[in-house]
JSON list of C-alpha atoms and ligand atoms in Angstrom, two decimals:
[
{"chain": "A", "resi": 235, "resn": "MET", "atom": "CA", "xyz": [-16.93, 12.78, -2.96]},
{"chain": "A", "resi": 236, "resn": "LYS", "atom": "CA", "xyz": [-13.84, 10.90, -1.83]},
{"chain": "A", "resi": 237, "resn": "PRO", "atom": "CA", "xyz": [-13.77, 7.39, -3.28]},
{"chain": "A", "resi": 238, "resn": "VAL", "atom": "CA", "xyz": [-13.63, 4.27, -1.14]},
{"chain": "A", "resi": 239, "resn": "GLY", "atom": "CA", "xyz": [-10.65, 2.10, -2.11]},
{"chain": "A", "resi": 240, "resn": "ILE", "atom": "CA", "xyz": [-10.88, -1.69, -2.21]},
{"chain": "A", "resi": 241, "resn": "LEU", "atom": "CA", "xyz": [-7.82, -3.94, -2.14]},
{"chain": "A", "resi": 242, "resn": "GLY", "atom": "CA", "xyz": [-8.75, -7.59, -2.52]},
{"chain": "A", "resi": 243, "resn": "GLY", "atom": "CA", "xyz": [-6.34, -10.44, -2.05]},
{"chain": "A", "resi": 244, "resn": "THR", "atom": "CA", "xyz": [-5.55, -13.73, -0.44]},
{"chain": "A", "resi": 245, "resn": "PHE", "atom": "CA", "xyz": [-3.54, -12.03, 2.32]},
{"chain": "A", "resi": 246, "resn": "ASP", "atom": "CA", "xyz": [-1.84, -15.32, 3.13]},
{"chain": "A", "resi": 247, "resn": "PRO", "atom": "CA", "xyz": [-0.28, -13.51, 4.98]},
{"chain": "A", "resi": 248, "resn": "VAL", "atom": "CA", "xyz": [-0.81, -9.74, 4.70]},
{"chain": "A", "resi": 249, "resn": "HIS", "atom": "CA", "xyz": [2.58, -7.98, 4.34]},
{"chain": "A", "resi": 250, "resn": "HIS", "atom": "CA", "xyz": [4.15, -4.55, 3.97]},
{"chain": "A", "resi": 251, "resn": "GLY", "atom": "CA", "xyz": [3.79, -4.68, 0.17]},
{"chain": "A", "resi": 252, "resn": "HIS", "atom": "CA", "xyz": [-0.01, -4.73, 0.59]},
{"chain": "A", "resi": 253, "resn": "LEU", "atom": "CA", "xyz": [-0.05, -2.13, 3.34]},
{"chain": "A", "resi": 254, "resn": "ARG", "atom": "CA", "xyz": [2.24, 0.34, 1.58]},
{"chain": "A", "resi": 255, "resn": "LEU", "atom": "CA", "xyz": [0.27, -0.11, -1.66]},
{"chain": "A", "resi": 256, "resn": "ALA", "atom": "CA", "xyz": [-2.95, 0.74, 0.20]},
{"chain": "A", "resi": 257, "resn": "ILE", "atom": "CA", "xyz": [-1.47, 3.77, 1.97]},
{"chain": "A", "resi": 258, "resn": "GLU", "atom": "CA", "xyz": [0.28, 5.11, -1.15]},
{"chain": "A", "resi": 259, "resn": "MET", "atom": "CA", "xyz": [-2.96, 4.85, -3.14]},
{"chain": "A", "resi": 260, "resn": "ALA", "atom": "CA", "xyz": [-5.02, 6.39, -0.32]},
{"chain": "A", "resi": 261, "resn": "GLU", "atom": "CA", "xyz": [-2.70, 9.41, -0.29]},
{"chain": "A", "resi": 262, "resn": "ALA", "atom": "CA", "xyz": [-2.15, 9.74, -4.04]},
{"chain": "A", "resi": 263, "resn": "LEU", "atom": "CA", "xyz": [-5.87, 9.46, -4.88]},
{"chain": "A", "resi": 264, "resn": "ASP", "atom": "CA", "xyz": [-7.20, 11.14, -1.72]},
{"chain": "A", "resi": 265, "resn": "LEU", "atom": "CA", "xyz": [-9.36, 8.14, -0.82]},
{"chain": "A", "resi": 266, "resn": "ALA", "atom": "CA", "xyz": [-11.79, 8.15, 2.13]},
{"chain": "A", "resi": 267, "resn": "GLU", "atom": "CA", "xyz": [-10.48, 4.75, 3.24]},
{"chain": "A", "resi": 268, "resn": "VAL", "atom": "CA", "xyz": [-9.05, 1.56, 1.77]},
{"chain": "A", "resi": 269, "resn": "ARG", "atom": "CA", "xyz": [-10.91, -1.64, 2.61]},
{"chain": "A", "resi": 270, "resn": "LEU", "atom": "CA", "xyz": [-8.76, -4.76, 2.56]},
{"chain": "A", "resi": 271, "resn": "VAL", "atom": "CA", "xyz": [-11.03, -7.59, 1.40]},
{"chain": "A", "resi": 272, "resn": "PRO", "atom": "CA", "xyz": [-9.67, -11.11, 1.97]},
{"chain": "A", "resi": 273, "resn": "LEU", "atom": "CA", "xyz": [-11.00, -13.68, -0.47]},
{"chain": "A", "resi": 274, "resn": "TYR", "atom": "CA", "xyz": [-12.37, -17.01, 0.75]},
{"chain": "A", "resi": 275, "resn": "LEU", "atom": "CA", "xyz": [-11.40, -19.27, -2.16]},
{"chain": "A", "resi": 276, "resn": "PRO", "atom": "CA", "xyz": [-9.72, -17.99, -5.33]},
{"chain": "A", "resi": 277, "resn": "PRO", "atom": "CA", "xyz": [-11.29, -19.20, -8.60]},
{"chain": "A", "resi": 278, "resn": "HIS", "atom": "CA", "xyz": [-8.03, -19.83, -10.46]},
{"chain": "A", "resi": 279, "resn": "ARG", "atom": "CA", "xyz": [-5.35, -20.92, -8.02]},
{"chain": "A", "resi": 280, "resn": "GLU", "atom": "CA", "xyz": [-4.74, -23.23, -5.10]},
{"chain": "A", "resi": 281, "resn": "PRO", "atom": "CA", "xyz": [-6.66, -22.51, -1.86]},
{"chain": "A", "resi": 282, "resn": "PRO", "atom": "CA", "xyz": [-4.93, -20.37, 0.76]},
{"chain": "A", "resi": 283, "resn": "THR", "atom": "CA", "xyz": [-2.63, -22.10, 3.24]},
{"chain": "A", "resi": 284, "resn": "ALA", "atom": "CA", "xyz": [-3.87, -20.35, 6.40]},
{"chain": "A", "resi": 285, "resn": "PRO", "atom": "CA", "xyz": [-7.50, -20.76, 7.49]},
{"chain": "A", "resi": 286, "resn": "ALA", "atom": "CA", "xyz": [-9.83, -17.85, 6.71]},
{"chain": "A", "resi": 287, "resn": "ALA", "atom": "CA", "xyz": [-10.29, -16.95, 10.38]},
{"chain": "A", "resi": 288, "resn": "LEU", "atom": "CA", "xyz": [-6.53, -16.58, 10.89]},
{"chain": "A", "resi": 289, "resn": "ARG", "atom": "CA", "xyz": [-6.05, -14.58, 7.69]},
{"chain": "A", "resi": 290, "resn": "LEU", "atom": "CA", "xyz": [-8.73, -12.23, 9.03]},
{"chain": "A", "resi": 291, "resn": "CYS", "atom": "CA", "xyz": [-7.04, -11.98, 12.46]},
{"chain": "A", "resi": 292, "resn": "MET", "atom": "CA", "xyz": [-3.74, -11.15, 10.74]},
{"chain": "A", "resi": 293, "resn": "LEU", "atom": "CA", "xyz": [-5.43, -8.40, 8.71]},
{"chain": "A", "resi": 294, "resn": "ASP", "atom": "CA", "xyz": [-7.15, -6.95, 11.78]},
{"chain": "A", "resi": 295, "resn": "ALA", "atom": "CA", "xyz": [-3.79, -6.87, 13.57]},
{"chain": "A", "resi": 296, "resn": "ALA", "atom": "CA", "xyz": [-2.10, -5.27, 10.54]},
{"chain": "A", "resi": 297, "resn": "VAL", "atom": "CA", "xyz": [-4.56, -2.37, 10.16]},
{"chain": "A", "resi": 298, "resn": "ALA", "atom": "CA", "xyz": [-4.92, -1.57, 13.87]},
{"chain": "A", "resi": 299, "resn": "ASP", "atom": "CA", "xyz": [-4.05, 2.13, 14.37]},
{"chain": "A", "resi": 300, "resn": "THR", "atom": "CA", "xyz": [-3.70, 2.74, 10.61]},
{"chain": "A", "resi": 301, "resn": "PRO", "atom": "CA", "xyz": [-6.78, 4.93, 10.02]},
{"chain": "A", "resi": 302, "resn": "PRO", "atom": "CA", "xyz": [-7.15, 4.91, 6.25]},
{"chain": "A", "resi": 303, "resn": "LEU", "atom": "CA", "xyz": [-7.05, 1.09, 6.27]},
{"chain": "A", "resi": 304, "resn": "THR", "atom": "CA", "xyz": [-10.02, -1.07, 7.28]},
{"chain": "A", "resi": 305, "resn": "VAL", "atom": "CA", "xyz": [-10.93, -4.73, 6.80]},
{"chain": "A", "resi": 306, "resn": "ASP", "atom": "CA", "xyz": [-14.11, -5.91, 5.07]},
{"chain": "A", "resi": 307, "resn": "ASP", "atom": "CA", "xyz": [-14.85, -9.61, 5.58]},
{"chain": "A", "resi": 308, "resn": "ARG", "atom": "CA", "xyz": [-17.80, -9.94, 3.18]},
{"chain": "A", "resi": 309, "resn": "GLU", "atom": "CA", "xyz": [-16.07, -12.54, 0.97]},
{"chain": "A", "resi": 310, "resn": "LEU", "atom": "CA", "xyz": [-15.21, -14.70, 3.99]},
{"chain": "A", "resi": 311, "resn": "ARG", "atom": "CA", "xyz": [-18.83, -14.52, 5.16]},
{"chain": "A", "resi": 312, "resn": "ARG", "atom": "CA", "xyz": [-19.98, -15.78, 1.74]},
{"chain": "A", "resi": 313, "resn": "ALA", "atom": "CA", "xyz": [-17.70, -18.80, 2.36]},
{"chain": "A", "resi": 314, "resn": "ARG", "atom": "CA", "xyz": [-17.42, -19.94, -1.25]},
{"chain": "A", "resi": 315, "resn": "VAL", "atom": "CA", "xyz": [-15.38, -19.06, -4.34]},
{"chain": "A", "resi": 316, "resn": "SER", "atom": "CA", "xyz": [-14.89, -15.28, -4.34]},
{"chain": "A", "resi": 317, "resn": "TYR", "atom": "CA", "xyz": [-15.61, -13.18, -7.40]},
{"chain": "A", "resi": 318, "resn": "THR", "atom": "CA", "xyz": [-14.58, -9.51, -7.34]},
{"chain": "A", "resi": 319, "resn": "VAL", "atom": "CA", "xyz": [-17.50, -8.53, -9.56]},
{"chain": "A", "resi": 320, "resn": "GLU", "atom": "CA", "xyz": [-19.96, -9.83, -6.92]},
{"chain": "A", "resi": 321, "resn": "THR", "atom": "CA", "xyz": [-18.11, -8.02, -4.15]},
{"chain": "A", "resi": 322, "resn": "LEU", "atom": "CA", "xyz": [-18.16, -4.75, -6.06]},
{"chain": "A", "resi": 323, "resn": "ALA", "atom": "CA", "xyz": [-21.87, -5.13, -6.82]},
{"chain": "A", "resi": 324, "resn": "GLY", "atom": "CA", "xyz": [-22.49, -5.66, -3.08]},
{"chain": "A", "resi": 325, "resn": "LEU", "atom": "CA", "xyz": [-20.44, -2.61, -2.14]},
{"chain": "A", "resi": 326, "resn": "ARG", "atom": "CA", "xyz": [-22.17, -0.51, -4.78]},
{"chain": "A", "resi": 327, "resn": "GLY", "atom": "CA", "xyz": [-25.48, -1.43, -3.14]},
{"chain": "A", "resi": 328, "resn": "ASP", "atom": "CA", "xyz": [-24.16, -0.64, 0.36]},
{"chain": "A", "resi": 329, "resn": "LEU", "atom": "CA", "xyz": [-22.51, 2.65, -0.58]},
{"chain": "A", "resi": 330, "resn": "PRO", "atom": "CA", "xyz": [-24.88, 4.33, -3.05]},
{"chain": "A", "resi": 331, "resn": "GLY", "atom": "CA", "xyz": [-23.56, 7.49, -4.69]},
{"chain": "A", "resi": 332, "resn": "LEU", "atom": "CA", "xyz": [-19.95, 6.97, -3.55]},
{"chain": "A", "resi": 333, "resn": "PRO", "atom": "CA", "xyz": [-17.14, 6.43, -6.03]},
{"chain": "A", "resi": 334, "resn": "LEU", "atom": "CA", "xyz": [-15.48, 3.04, -5.56]},
{"chain": "A", "resi": 335, "resn": "CYS", "atom": "CA", "xyz": [-11.89, 2.39, -6.57]},
{"chain": "A", "resi": 336, "resn": "LEU", "atom": "CA", "xyz": [-10.55, -1.13, -6.98]},
{"chain": "A", "resi": 337, "resn": "ILE", "atom": "CA", "xyz": [-6.80, -1.17, -6.31]},
{"chain": "A", "resi": 338, "resn": "LEU", "atom": "CA", "xyz": [-4.74, -3.79, -8.12]},
{"chain": "A", "resi": 339, "resn": "GLY", "atom": "CA", "xyz": [-1.08, -4.64, -8.47]},
{"chain": "A", "resi": 340, "resn": "MET", "atom": "CA", "xyz": [0.07, -4.80, -12.08]},
{"chain": "A", "resi": 341, "resn": "ASP", "atom": "CA", "xyz": [0.30, -8.62, -11.94]},
{"chain": "A", "resi": 342, "resn": "ALA", "atom": "CA", "xyz": [-3.36, -8.84, -10.98]},
{"chain": "A", "resi": 343, "resn": "PHE", "atom": "CA", "xyz": [-4.42, -6.31, -13.63]},
{"chain": "A", "resi": 344, "resn": "ALA", "atom": "CA", "xyz": [-2.48, -8.15, -16.34]},
{"chain": "A", "resi": 345, "resn": "GLY", "atom": "CA", "xyz": [-4.67, -11.22, -15.69]},
{"chain": "A", "resi": 346, "resn": "ILE", "atom": "CA", "xyz": [-8.01, -9.41, -15.43]},
{"chain": "A", "resi": 347, "resn": "GLU", "atom": "CA", "xyz": [-9.37, -10.90, -18.65]},
{"chain": "A", "resi": 348, "resn": "GLY", "atom": "CA", "xyz": [-9.54, -14.26, -16.87]},
{"chain": "A", "resi": 349, "resn": "TRP", "atom": "CA", "xyz": [-11.81, -12.91, -14.13]},
{"chain": "A", "resi": 350, "resn": "GLN", "atom": "CA", "xyz": [-15.49, -13.79, -14.04]},
{"chain": "A", "resi": 351, "resn": "GLY", "atom": "CA", "xyz": [-17.54, -10.80, -15.26]},
{"chain": "A", "resi": 352, "resn": "TRP", "atom": "CA", "xyz": [-14.43, -8.65, -15.77]},
{"chain": "A", "resi": 353, "resn": "ARG", "atom": "CA", "xyz": [-16.12, -6.41, -18.34]},
{"chain": "A", "resi": 354, "resn": "GLU", "atom": "CA", "xyz": [-18.67, -5.35, -15.73]},
{"chain": "A", "resi": 355, "resn": "ILE", "atom": "CA", "xyz": [-16.02, -4.28, -13.22]},
{"chain": "A", "resi": 356, "resn": "ILE", "atom": "CA", "xyz": [-15.25, -0.88, -14.78]},
{"chain": "A", "resi": 357, "resn": "GLY", "atom": "CA", "xyz": [-18.99, -0.13, -14.65]},
{"chain": "A", "resi": 358, "resn": "LEU", "atom": "CA", "xyz": [-19.04, -0.80, -10.90]},
{"chain": "A", "resi": 359, "resn": "ALA", "atom": "CA", "xyz": [-15.79, 0.88, -9.82]},
{"chain": "A", "resi": 360, "resn": "HIS", "atom": "CA", "xyz": [-12.73, 2.80, -10.96]},
{"chain": "A", "resi": 361, "resn": "LEU", "atom": "CA", "xyz": [-9.52, 0.80, -11.34]},
{"chain": "A", "resi": 362, "resn": "ALA", "atom": "CA", "xyz": [-6.23, 2.03, -9.83]},
{"chain": "A", "resi": 363, "resn": "VAL", "atom": "CA", "xyz": [-3.30, -0.12, -10.92]},
{"chain": "A", "resi": 364, "resn": "ALA", "atom": "CA", "xyz": [0.12, -0.02, -9.25]},
{"chain": "A", "resi": 365, "resn": "LYS", "atom": "CA", "xyz": [3.30, -0.99, -10.98]},
{"chain": "A", "resi": 366, "resn": "ARG", "atom": "CA", "xyz": [4.88, -3.94, -9.14]},
{"chain": "A", "resi": 367, "resn": "PRO", "atom": "CA", "xyz": [8.49, -5.19, -9.20]},
{"chain": "A", "resi": 368, "resn": "GLY", "atom": "CA", "xyz": [8.90, -7.95, -11.77]},
{"chain": "A", "resi": 369, "resn": "SER", "atom": "CA", "xyz": [5.57, -7.27, -13.41]},
{"chain": "A", "resi": 370, "resn": "THR", "atom": "CA", "xyz": [5.24, -5.38, -16.67]},
{"chain": "A", "resi": 371, "resn": "LEU", "atom": "CA", "xyz": [2.25, -4.82, -18.89]},
{"chain": "A", "resi": 372, "resn": "SER", "atom": "CA", "xyz": [2.34, -5.40, -22.63]},
{"chain": "A", "resi": 373, "resn": "PRO", "atom": "CA", "xyz": [-1.15, -4.17, -23.35]},
{"chain": "A", "resi": 374, "resn": "SER", "atom": "CA", "xyz": [-2.90, -5.95, -26.12]},
{"chain": "A", "resi": 375, "resn": "GLY", "atom": "CA", "xyz": [-6.47, -6.70, -27.09]},
{"chain": "A", "resi": 376, "resn": "ALA", "atom": "CA", "xyz": [-8.97, -6.17, -24.32]},
{"chain": "A", "resi": 377, "resn": "ILE", "atom": "CA", "xyz": [-6.52, -4.55, -21.88]},
{"chain": "A", "resi": 378, "resn": "GLN", "atom": "CA", "xyz": [-5.45, -2.03, -24.52]},
{"chain": "A", "resi": 379, "resn": "ASP", "atom": "CA", "xyz": [-9.12, -1.37, -25.21]},
{"chain": "A", "resi": 380, "resn": "LEU", "atom": "CA", "xyz": [-9.73, -0.72, -21.49]},
{"chain": "A", "resi": 381, "resn": "LEU", "atom": "CA", "xyz": [-6.79, 1.69, -21.44]},
{"chain": "A", "resi": 382, "resn": "ASP", "atom": "CA", "xyz": [-7.99, 3.49, -24.56]},
{"chain": "A", "resi": 383, "resn": "ARG", "atom": "CA", "xyz": [-11.56, 3.87, -23.39]},
{"chain": "A", "resi": 384, "resn": "HIS", "atom": "CA", "xyz": [-11.13, 4.43, -19.66]},
{"chain": "A", "resi": 385, "resn": "GLY", "atom": "CA", "xyz": [-7.52, 5.56, -19.06]},
{"chain": "A", "resi": 386, "resn": "VAL", "atom": "CA", "xyz": [-7.08, 8.80, -17.06]},
{"chain": "A", "resi": 387, "resn": "THR", "atom": "CA", "xyz": [-4.06, 10.43, -15.44]},
{"chain": "A", "resi": 388, "resn": "ASP", "atom": "CA", "xyz": [-5.73, 13.00, -13.15]},
{"chain": "A", "resi": 389, "resn": "PRO", "atom": "CA", "xyz": [-6.78, 11.51, -9.77]},
{"chain": "A", "resi": 390, "resn": "SER", "atom": "CA", "xyz": [-9.52, 14.12, -9.42]},
{"chain": "A", "resi": 391, "resn": "ASP", "atom": "CA", "xyz": [-11.41, 12.35, -12.23]},
{"chain": "A", "resi": 392, "resn": "LEU", "atom": "CA", "xyz": [-11.97, 9.54, -9.70]},
{"chain": "A", "resi": 393, "resn": "HIS", "atom": "CA", "xyz": [-13.75, 12.00, -7.39]},
{"chain": "A", "resi": 394, "resn": "ARG", "atom": "CA", "xyz": [-15.99, 13.46, -10.07]},
{"chain": "A", "resi": 395, "resn": "ARG", "atom": "CA", "xyz": [-17.44, 10.15, -11.26]},
{"chain": "A", "resi": 396, "resn": "GLU", "atom": "CA", "xyz": [-18.58, 7.04, -9.41]},
{"chain": "A", "resi": 397, "resn": "THR", "atom": "CA", "xyz": [-17.05, 4.48, -11.78]},
{"chain": "A", "resi": 398, "resn": "GLY", "atom": "CA", "xyz": [-15.37, 4.07, -15.15]},
{"chain": "A", "resi": 399, "resn": "CYS", "atom": "CA", "xyz": [-11.82, 5.50, -14.80]},
{"chain": "A", "resi": 400, "resn": "LEU", "atom": "CA", "xyz": [-8.63, 3.47, -15.14]},
{"chain": "A", "resi": 401, "resn": "LEU", "atom": "CA", "xyz": [-5.49, 5.02, -13.65]},
{"chain": "A", "resi": 402, "resn": "ILE", "atom": "CA", "xyz": [-2.03, 3.45, -13.64]},
{"chain": "A", "resi": 403, "resn": "ARG", "atom": "CA", "xyz": [0.19, 4.76, -10.90]},
{"chain": "A", "resi": 404, "resn": "ASP", "atom": "CA", "xyz": [3.86, 4.40, -10.13]},
{"chain": "A", "resi": 405, "resn": "VAL", "atom": "CA", "xyz": [3.96, 3.68, -6.40]},
{"chain": "A", "resi": 406, "resn": "PRO", "atom": "CA", "xyz": [7.28, 3.09, -4.62]},
{"chain": "A", "resi": 407, "resn": "ALA", "atom": "CA", "xyz": [7.92, -0.59, -5.20]},
{"chain": "A", "resi": 408, "resn": "LEU", "atom": "CA", "xyz": [8.43, -3.11, -2.40]},
{"chain": "A", "resi": 409, "resn": "ASP", "atom": "CA", "xyz": [9.59, -6.45, -3.70]},
{"chain": "A", "resi": 410, "resn": "ILE", "atom": "CA", "xyz": [7.65, -8.50, -1.13]},
{"chain": "A", "resi": 411, "resn": "SER", "atom": "CA", "xyz": [5.22, -11.33, -1.86]},
{"chain": "A", "resi": 412, "resn": "ALA", "atom": "CA", "xyz": [3.22, -13.62, 0.40]},
{"chain": "A", "resi": 413, "resn": "SER", "atom": "CA", "xyz": [4.55, -16.69, -1.43]},
{"chain": "A", "resi": 414, "resn": "ALA", "atom": "CA", "xyz": [8.16, -15.64, -0.75]},
{"chain": "A", "resi": 415, "resn": "ILE", "atom": "CA", "xyz": [7.29, -15.09, 2.92]},
{"chain": "A", "resi": 416, "resn": "ARG", "atom": "CA", "xyz": [5.71, -18.57, 3.16]},
{"chain": "A", "resi": 417, "resn": "ALA", "atom": "CA", "xyz": [8.76, -20.08, 1.50]},
{"chain": "A", "resi": 418, "resn": "ARG", "atom": "CA", "xyz": [11.10, -18.33, 3.95]},
{"chain": "A", "resi": 419, "resn": "ILE", "atom": "CA", "xyz": [9.15, -19.61, 6.95]},
{"chain": "A", "resi": 420, "resn": "ALA", "atom": "CA", "xyz": [9.04, -23.16, 5.55]},
{"chain": "A", "resi": 421, "resn": "ALA", "atom": "CA", "xyz": [12.82, -23.00, 5.07]},
{"chain": "A", "resi": 422, "resn": "GLY", "atom": "CA", "xyz": [13.31, -21.87, 8.69]},
{"chain": "A", "resi": 423, "resn": "ARG", "atom": "CA", "xyz": [14.36, -18.34, 7.66]},
{"chain": "A", "resi": 424, "resn": "SER", "atom": "CA", "xyz": [13.07, -15.15, 9.24]},
{"chain": "A", "resi": 425, "resn": "PRO", "atom": "CA", "xyz": [10.41, -13.01, 7.52]},
{"chain": "A", "resi": 426, "resn": "ARG", "atom": "CA", "xyz": [10.79, -10.24, 10.14]},
{"chain": "A", "resi": 427, "resn": "HIS", "atom": "CA", "xyz": [10.39, -6.71, 8.73]},
{"chain": "A", "resi": 428, "resn": "LEU", "atom": "CA", "xyz": [8.66, -7.97, 5.59]},
{"chain": "A", "resi": 429, "resn": "LEU", "atom": "CA", "xyz": [5.38, -7.83, 7.49]},
{"chain": "A", "resi": 430, "resn": "PRO", "atom": "CA", "xyz": [4.08, -6.23, 10.72]},
{"chain": "A", "resi": 431, "resn": "ASP", "atom": "CA", "xyz": [5.40, -7.70, 13.98]},
{"chain": "A", "resi": 432, "resn": "ALA", "atom": "CA", "xyz": [1.82, -8.28, 15.16]},
{"chain": "A", "resi": 433, "resn": "VAL", "atom": "CA", "xyz": [1.22, -10.48, 12.09]},
{"chain": "A", "resi": 434, "resn": "LEU", "atom": "CA", "xyz": [4.45, -12.39, 12.67]},
{"chain": "A", "resi": 435, "resn": "GLU", "atom": "CA", "xyz": [3.39, -13.04, 16.26]},
{"chain": "A", "resi": 436, "resn": "LEU", "atom": "CA", "xyz": [0.13, -14.60, 15.04]},
{"chain": "A", "resi": 437, "resn": "ILE", "atom": "CA", "xyz": [2.04, -16.72, 12.51]},
{"chain": "A", "resi": 438, "resn": "GLU", "atom": "CA", "xyz": [4.39, -18.00, 15.21]},
{"chain": "A", "resi": 439, "resn": "ARG", "atom": "CA", "xyz": [1.66, -18.55, 17.81]},
{"chain": "A", "resi": 440, "resn": "ASN", "atom": "CA", "xyz": [-0.35, -20.62, 15.31]},
{"chain": "A", "resi": 441, "resn": "SER", "atom": "CA", "xyz": [2.64, -22.38, 13.69]},
{"chain": "A", "resi": 442, "resn": "LEU", "atom": "CA", "xyz": [1.57, -21.20, 10.24]},
{"chain": "A", "resi": 443, "resn": "TYR", "atom": "CA", "xyz": [3.46, -21.89, 6.99]},
{"chain": "A", "resi": 444, "resn": "ARG", "atom": "CA", "xyz": [6.04, -24.24, 8.53]},
{"chain": "A", "resi": 445, "resn": "GLU", "atom": "CA", "xyz": [5.11, -27.33, 6.57]},
{"chain": "A", "resi": 446, "resn": "THR", "atom": "CA", "xyz": [4.91, -26.46, 2.89]},
{"chain": "A", "resi": 447, "resn": "ALA", "atom": "CA", "xyz": [6.14, -23.66, 0.72]},
{"chain": "A", "resi": 448, "resn": "LYS", "atom": "CA", "xyz": [3.50, -22.93, -1.93]},
{"chain": "B", "resi": 1014, "resn": "ATP", "atom": "P1", "xyz": [1.21, -14.55, -3.49]},
{"chain": "B", "resi": 1014, "resn": "ATP", "atom": "O1", "xyz": [2.70, -14.33, -3.42]},
{"chain": "B", "resi": 1014, "resn": "ATP", "atom": "O2", "xyz": [0.72, -15.68, -2.64]},
{"chain": "B", "resi": 1014, "resn": "ATP", "atom": "O3", "xyz": [0.69, -14.59, -4.90]},
{"chain": "B", "resi": 1014, "resn": "ATP", "atom": "P2", "xyz": [0.74, -11.72, -3.02]},
{"chain": "B", "resi": 1014, "resn": "ATP", "atom": "O4", "xyz": [1.87, -11.25, -2.16]},
{"chain": "B", "resi": 1014, "resn": "ATP", "atom": "O5", "xyz": [0.79, -11.39, -4.49]},
{"chain": "B", "resi": 1014, "resn": "ATP", "atom": "O6", "xyz": [0.51, -13.28, -2.80]},
{"chain": "B", "resi": 1014, "resn": "ATP", "atom": "P3", "xyz": [-2.08, -11.23, -2.83]},
{"chain": "B", "resi": 1014, "resn": "ATP", "atom": "O7", "xyz": [-2.89, -11.31, -1.59]},
{"chain": "B", "resi": 1014, "resn": "ATP", "atom": "O8", "xyz": [-2.32, -12.27, -3.85]},
{"chain": "B", "resi": 1014, "resn": "ATP", "atom": "O9", "xyz": [-0.56, -11.14, -2.38]},
{"chain": "B", "resi": 1014, "resn": "ATP", "atom": "O10", "xyz": [-2.22, -9.80, -3.53]},
{"chain": "B", "resi": 1014, "resn": "ATP", "atom": "C1", "xyz": [-3.32, -8.94, -3.37]},
{"chain": "B", "resi": 1014, "resn": "ATP", "atom": "C2", "xyz": [-3.11, -7.68, -4.19]},
{"chain": "B", "resi": 1014, "resn": "ATP", "atom": "O11", "xyz": [-1.97, -6.96, -3.70]},
{"chain": "B", "resi": 1014, "resn": "ATP", "atom": "C3", "xyz": [-2.85, -7.95, -5.70]},
{"chain": "B", "resi": 1014, "resn": "ATP", "atom": "O12", "xyz": [-3.52, -6.92, -6.42]},
{"chain": "B", "resi": 1014, "resn": "ATP", "atom": "C4", "xyz": [-1.34, -7.80, -5.80]},
{"chain": "B", "resi": 1014, "resn": "ATP", "atom": "O13", "xyz": [-0.95, -7.37, -7.07]},
{"chain": "B", "resi": 1014, "resn": "ATP", "atom": "C5", "xyz": [-1.05, -6.72, -4.76]},
{"chain": "B", "resi": 1014, "resn": "ATP", "atom": "N1", "xyz": [0.29, -6.80, -4.19]},
{"chain": "B", "resi": 1014, "resn": "ATP", "atom": "C6", "xyz": [0.79, -7.78, -3.41]},
{"chain": "B", "resi": 1014, "resn": "ATP", "atom": "N2", "xyz": [2.08, -7.53, -3.07]},
{"chain": "B", "resi": 1014, "resn": "ATP", "atom": "C7", "xyz": [2.40, -6.34, -3.63]},
{"chain": "B", "resi": 1014, "resn": "ATP", "atom": "C8", "xyz": [3.60, -5.53, -3.66]},
{"chain": "B", "resi": 1014, "resn": "ATP", "atom": "N3", "xyz": [4.72, -5.91, -3.03]},
{"chain": "B", "resi": 1014, "resn": "ATP", "atom": "N4", "xyz": [3.57, -4.38, -4.36]},
{"chain": "B", "resi": 1014, "resn": "ATP", "atom": "C9", "xyz": [2.44, -3.99, -5.02]},
{"chain": "B", "resi": 1014, "resn": "ATP", "atom": "N5", "xyz": [1.29, -4.72, -5.04]},
{"chain": "B", "resi": 1014, "resn": "ATP", "atom": "C10", "xyz": [1.26, -5.87, -4.37]}
]
């Protein structure tokens, strides 16, 4: 069974780093689809700059005509602090029998020990981690333990089992971040070609990110 990929994030705004990561993983791991799941409020950092409804509109515009990519707004509908473990448990209930694969950039994976219920995550989904410019992993303690117990290198393992595999993948790196895009806009510089034109149009039409660079 082809796994369903899940890429969670703030998407404030969605950019080509996210979209290429999702497409590269979909192709490398032969995923049925990749659901982009915008969070409502992150537990450990400042709230997003753009309102949830606009972050969702930007995502919808970004994935239009890109078949392996879809948007899942379940965290926005919960409208409170978003925990990945809850989202995965919900998806597991909605998609019984299907492998799930949580896609993470290396920076996100390196901080996984701080996530609520992180030990349960590998029991609910596979993890596919992408190397990201500027982010390295010095595995120690719990992360090393995850690698030792769950690490695989063959993507077909993710098709044979529903959960429990951890795969680290070298995907072509795009040094793009949402925070750098927000900072560019706040400084009056152009973010064109770092993100889809349709997303930039929404940013301009709604005067997003002009005030503060977070
Ligand atoms: P910010 O700069 O505000 O922290 P971000 O660009 O990192 O935002 P997020 O929405 O926080 O974007 O990231 C969601 C997921 O996408 C995370 O797992 C992150 O590691 C990954 N990601 C974001 N940008 C890239 C990129 N350029 N290459 C690979 N992975 C990325």
